[in-house]
Amino acid sequence: MATTLTTLNRGADVLNTRIVPDRRRYRRVPLTLLGRFMRANKEEFPCKLIDVSVGGISVMAPADVDDGERIIAYFDQLGGLEGHVVRPFEGGFALALTATSHKREKLAAQLTWLLNRHELDPADERRHDRIKPNDGSSSLALAGGIVIQCQVMDVSISGASVGTTARPDIGSTVVLGKLRARVVRHHDQGIGVQFIDTDAANLVRQRFGA
C-alpha cells in the first residue's frame, strides 16, 4: 500500500510538471484511447485520442469538423469532454475544453492514474484467487454521498468486479460495502475496483470468505 501511495504521489508530481498549465498554456501528453464524438449537428463518429491536457485534446477522426465548432467527445476511461475546435488538421482536430476548475482537477486525477497505471500494477488482481460470492449483494457509495445497490460479481483480497449501472471516474474513490476502493476500469456490466484499505484482506475474508 505504501508503495502504491508513493507511486501515486510521484505520478501526481510528474503530471503536474507535464500537464498543469504555466501562465500561457496547458502542456499536453500523449495518450491513446478510443471513443466517440458528437458534432454540433448531432452526428456521431468514432475517434481516437492522441494527446491530452486538462485544457484540451487532439483526436484522429474520420469526419471533417469546422473551426470553432462545438464538440462533445466521450472516452470510456475519461468520460465526457466538451469544447470547441481550435485547429482542424488532416485526419483529425484539436479541441479546447470547456470545463470548470473542479472538472479539470478530476481530469488531472484521471490522467495521473492512466499515465502511471503500469507502475500501479493492475495485474495485482490476477495474483490473488478470485471467488464468486454466494451472496454478492452490496452497496456502493459514490461521490456526493450517493449510495446505490450493486452486485459483487467476483472478489479477491485485492479487488472486485462490481455489477452496476454507475460509471464513476477512473481513479476515483468509492466505498464497496465497508471497503474503500479505487476505480481501475469500466466494463460492460459495471466497474473493476482495487481495495485501498489497509485491512482490506481481513474485511474481504469476513464478508466473502476470499
PDB file of C-alpha atoms in Angstrom, residues 11-132:
ATOM      1  CA  GLY A  11       2.791  10.305 -10.617  1.00  0.00           C
ATOM      2  CA  ALA A  12       0.941  13.409  -9.487  1.00  0.00           C
ATOM      3  CA  ASP A  13       4.208  15.331  -9.295  1.00  0.00           C
ATOM      4  CA  VAL A  14       5.138  14.230 -12.809  1.00  0.00           C
ATOM      5  CA  LEU A  15       1.687  15.065 -14.126  1.00  0.00           C
ATOM      6  CA  ASN A  16       1.762  18.490 -12.507  1.00  0.00           C
ATOM      7  CA  THR A  17       5.090  19.170 -14.175  1.00  0.00           C
ATOM      8  CA  ARG A  18       3.851  17.981 -17.540  1.00  0.00           C
ATOM      9  CA  ILE A  19       0.150  18.941 -17.559  1.00  0.00           C
ATOM     10  CA  VAL A  20      -0.663  21.673 -15.066  1.00  0.00           C
ATOM     11  CA  PRO A  21      -0.572  24.925 -17.009  1.00  0.00           C
ATOM     12  CA  ASP A  22       2.121  27.529 -16.915  1.00  0.00           C
ATOM     13  CA  ARG A  23       0.894  31.109 -17.362  1.00  0.00           C
ATOM     14  CA  ARG A  24       0.419  30.754 -21.096  1.00  0.00           C
ATOM     15  CA  ARG A  25      -0.823  27.256 -21.911  1.00  0.00           C
ATOM     16  CA  TYR A  26      -1.580  23.695 -20.855  1.00  0.00           C
ATOM     17  CA  ARG A  27       1.040  21.134 -21.736  1.00  0.00           C
ATOM     18  CA  ARG A  28      -0.187  18.004 -23.447  1.00  0.00           C
ATOM     19  CA  VAL A  29       0.938  14.415 -23.009  1.00  0.00           C
ATOM     20  CA  PRO A  30       0.470  11.531 -25.460  1.00  0.00           C
ATOM     21  CA  LEU A  31      -2.353   9.140 -24.566  1.00  0.00           C
ATOM     22  CA  THR A  32      -4.209   6.750 -26.860  1.00  0.00           C
ATOM     23  CA  LEU A  33      -7.858   5.957 -26.082  1.00  0.00           C
ATOM     24  CA  LEU A  34     -10.757   5.015 -28.344  1.00  0.00           C
ATOM     25  CA  GLY A  35     -14.003   6.947 -28.122  1.00  0.00           C
ATOM     26  CA  ARG A  36     -16.796   8.735 -29.946  1.00  0.00           C
ATOM     27  CA  PHE A  37     -17.661  12.366 -30.582  1.00  0.00           C
ATOM     28  CA  MET A  38     -20.798  14.283 -31.498  1.00  0.00           C
ATOM     29  CA  ARG A  39     -20.768  17.280 -33.813  1.00  0.00           C
ATOM     30  CA  ALA A  40     -22.957  20.356 -33.388  1.00  0.00           C
ATOM     31  CA  ASN A  41     -25.462  18.861 -35.871  1.00  0.00           C
ATOM     32  CA  LYS A  42     -25.814  15.755 -33.593  1.00  0.00           C
ATOM     33  CA  GLU A  43     -23.935  13.444 -35.976  1.00  0.00           C
ATOM     34  CA  GLU A  44     -21.758  10.922 -34.144  1.00  0.00           C
ATOM     35  CA  PHE A  45     -18.462   9.400 -35.248  1.00  0.00           C
ATOM     36  CA  PRO A  46     -15.748   7.179 -33.754  1.00  0.00           C
ATOM     37  CA  CYS A  47     -12.459   8.838 -32.815  1.00  0.00           C
ATOM     38  CA  LYS A  48      -9.080   8.115 -31.251  1.00  0.00           C
ATOM     39  CA  LEU A  49      -7.442  10.314 -28.639  1.00  0.00           C
ATOM     40  CA  ILE A  50      -3.781  11.024 -29.413  1.00  0.00           C
ATOM     41  CA  ASP A  51      -2.811  13.591 -26.777  1.00  0.00           C
ATOM     42  CA  VAL A  52      -4.452  15.372 -23.876  1.00  0.00           C
ATOM     43  CA  SER A  53      -4.079  18.024 -21.197  1.00  0.00           C
ATOM     44  CA  VAL A  54      -6.510  19.462 -18.676  1.00  0.00           C
ATOM     45  CA  GLY A  55      -7.101  22.232 -21.225  1.00  0.00           C
ATOM     46  CA  GLY A  56      -7.501  20.360 -24.489  1.00  0.00           C
ATOM     47  CA  ILE A  57      -7.273  17.200 -26.560  1.00  0.00           C
ATOM     48  CA  SER A  58      -6.227  16.133 -30.041  1.00  0.00           C
ATOM     49  CA  VAL A  59      -8.083  13.323 -31.778  1.00  0.00           C
ATOM     50  CA  MET A  60      -7.977  11.387 -35.012  1.00  0.00           C
ATOM     51  CA  ALA A  61     -11.404  11.255 -36.660  1.00  0.00           C
ATOM     52  CA  PRO A  62     -12.962  10.095 -39.943  1.00  0.00           C
ATOM     53  CA  ALA A  63     -15.097  13.240 -40.358  1.00  0.00           C
ATOM     54  CA  ASP A  64     -14.139  16.854 -41.040  1.00  0.00           C
ATOM     55  CA  VAL A  65     -15.204  19.458 -38.497  1.00  0.00           C
ATOM     56  CA  ASP A  66     -15.426  23.244 -38.627  1.00  0.00           C
ATOM     57  CA  ASP A  67     -13.099  25.652 -36.879  1.00  0.00           C
ATOM     58  CA  GLY A  68     -14.877  26.855 -33.732  1.00  0.00           C
ATOM     59  CA  GLU A  69     -17.474  24.057 -33.832  1.00  0.00           C
ATOM     60  CA  ARG A  70     -18.783  22.765 -30.501  1.00  0.00           C
ATOM     61  CA  ILE A  71     -17.898  19.093 -29.955  1.00  0.00           C
ATOM     62  CA  ILE A  72     -18.771  16.581 -27.248  1.00  0.00           C
ATOM     63  CA  ALA A  73     -16.389  13.611 -27.021  1.00  0.00           C
ATOM     64  CA  TYR A  74     -16.632  10.512 -24.838  1.00  0.00           C
ATOM     65  CA  PHE A  75     -13.852   8.135 -23.807  1.00  0.00           C
ATOM     66  CA  ASP A  76     -14.504   5.149 -21.524  1.00  0.00           C
ATOM     67  CA  GLN A  77     -11.678   5.970 -19.135  1.00  0.00           C
ATOM     68  CA  LEU A  78     -12.165   9.751 -19.116  1.00  0.00           C
ATOM     69  CA  GLY A  79     -15.912  10.216 -19.537  1.00  0.00           C
ATOM     70  CA  GLY A  80     -17.477  13.105 -21.428  1.00  0.00           C
ATOM     71  CA  LEU A  81     -15.385  16.068 -22.577  1.00  0.00           C
ATOM     72  CA  GLU A  82     -16.827  19.182 -24.182  1.00  0.00           C
ATOM     73  CA  GLY A  83     -15.167  22.010 -26.052  1.00  0.00           C
ATOM     74  CA  HIS A  84     -14.728  23.822 -29.339  1.00  0.00           C
ATOM     75  CA  VAL A  85     -12.467  23.115 -32.279  1.00  0.00           C
ATOM     76  CA  VAL A  86      -9.365  25.310 -32.300  1.00  0.00           C
ATOM     77  CA  ARG A  87      -7.405  23.558 -35.034  1.00  0.00           C
ATOM     78  CA  PRO A  88      -8.725  21.162 -37.665  1.00  0.00           C
ATOM     79  CA  PHE A  89      -5.944  19.130 -39.299  1.00  0.00           C
ATOM     80  CA  GLU A  90      -5.762  16.325 -41.820  1.00  0.00           C
ATOM     81  CA  GLY A  91      -7.376  13.270 -40.232  1.00  0.00           C
ATOM     82  CA  GLY A  92      -8.494  14.971 -37.041  1.00  0.00           C
ATOM     83  CA  PHE A  93      -8.752  18.086 -34.920  1.00  0.00           C
ATOM     84  CA  ALA A  94      -7.673  19.776 -31.699  1.00  0.00           C
ATOM     85  CA  LEU A  95     -10.277  20.711 -29.130  1.00  0.00           C
ATOM     86  CA  ALA A  96     -10.061  23.368 -26.397  1.00  0.00           C
ATOM     87  CA  LEU A  97     -12.006  22.003 -23.440  1.00  0.00           C
ATOM     88  CA  THR A  98     -14.807  23.885 -21.736  1.00  0.00           C
ATOM     89  CA  ALA A  99     -14.630  22.818 -18.084  1.00  0.00           C
ATOM     90  CA  THR A 100     -14.912  24.117 -14.537  1.00  0.00           C
ATOM     91  CA  SER A 101     -11.866  24.097 -12.271  1.00  0.00           C
ATOM     92  CA  HIS A 102     -13.383  21.110 -10.455  1.00  0.00           C
ATOM     93  CA  LYS A 103     -13.738  19.188 -13.721  1.00  0.00           C
ATOM     94  CA  ARG A 104     -10.119  19.990 -14.618  1.00  0.00           C
ATOM     95  CA  GLU A 105      -8.966  18.706 -11.217  1.00  0.00           C
ATOM     96  CA  LYS A 106     -10.868  15.463 -11.777  1.00  0.00           C
ATOM     97  CA  LEU A 107      -9.397  15.149 -15.248  1.00  0.00           C
ATOM     98  CA  ALA A 108      -5.884  15.669 -13.854  1.00  0.00           C
ATOM     99  CA  ALA A 109      -6.501  12.867 -11.328  1.00  0.00           C
ATOM    100  CA  GLN A 110      -7.736  10.548 -14.075  1.00  0.00           C
ATOM    101  CA  LEU A 111      -4.721  11.318 -16.228  1.00  0.00           C
ATOM    102  CA  THR A 112      -2.377  10.722 -13.298  1.00  0.00           C
ATOM    103  CA  TRP A 113      -3.793   7.240 -12.905  1.00  0.00           C
ATOM    104  CA  LEU A 114      -3.807   6.442 -16.624  1.00  0.00           C
ATOM    105  CA  LEU A 115      -0.235   7.616 -17.168  1.00  0.00           C
ATOM    106  CA  ASN A 116       1.047   5.607 -14.204  1.00  0.00           C
ATOM    107  CA  ARG A 117      -1.173   2.528 -14.284  1.00  0.00           C
ATOM    108  CA  HIS A 118       1.737   0.326 -15.387  1.00  0.00           C
ATOM    109  CA  GLU A 119       3.504   1.258 -12.125  1.00  0.00           C
ATOM    110  CA  LEU A 120       0.391   0.645 -10.053  1.00  0.00           C
ATOM    111  CA  ASP A 121       0.426  -2.956 -11.368  1.00  0.00           C
ATOM    112  CA  PRO A 122      -3.179  -3.670 -12.345  1.00  0.00           C
ATOM    113  CA  ALA A 123      -2.123  -7.304 -12.733  1.00  0.00           C
ATOM    114  CA  ASP A 124      -2.194  -7.452  -8.928  1.00  0.00           C
ATOM    115  CA  GLU A 125      -5.730  -8.801  -9.024  1.00  0.00           C
ATOM    116  CA  ARG A 126      -4.522 -11.738 -11.118  1.00  0.00           C
ATOM    117  CA  ARG A 127      -2.043 -12.716  -8.384  1.00  0.00           C
ATOM    118  CA  HIS A 128      -4.906 -13.379  -5.953  1.00  0.00           C
ATOM    119  CA  ASP A 129      -7.557 -16.029  -6.421  1.00  0.00           C
ATOM    120  CA  ARG A 130     -10.982 -14.650  -7.169  1.00  0.00           C
ATOM    121  CA  ILE A 131     -14.227 -16.186  -5.987  1.00  0.00           C
ATOM    122  CA  LYS A 132     -17.839 -15.704  -6.973  1.00  0.00           C
TER     123      LYS A 132
END
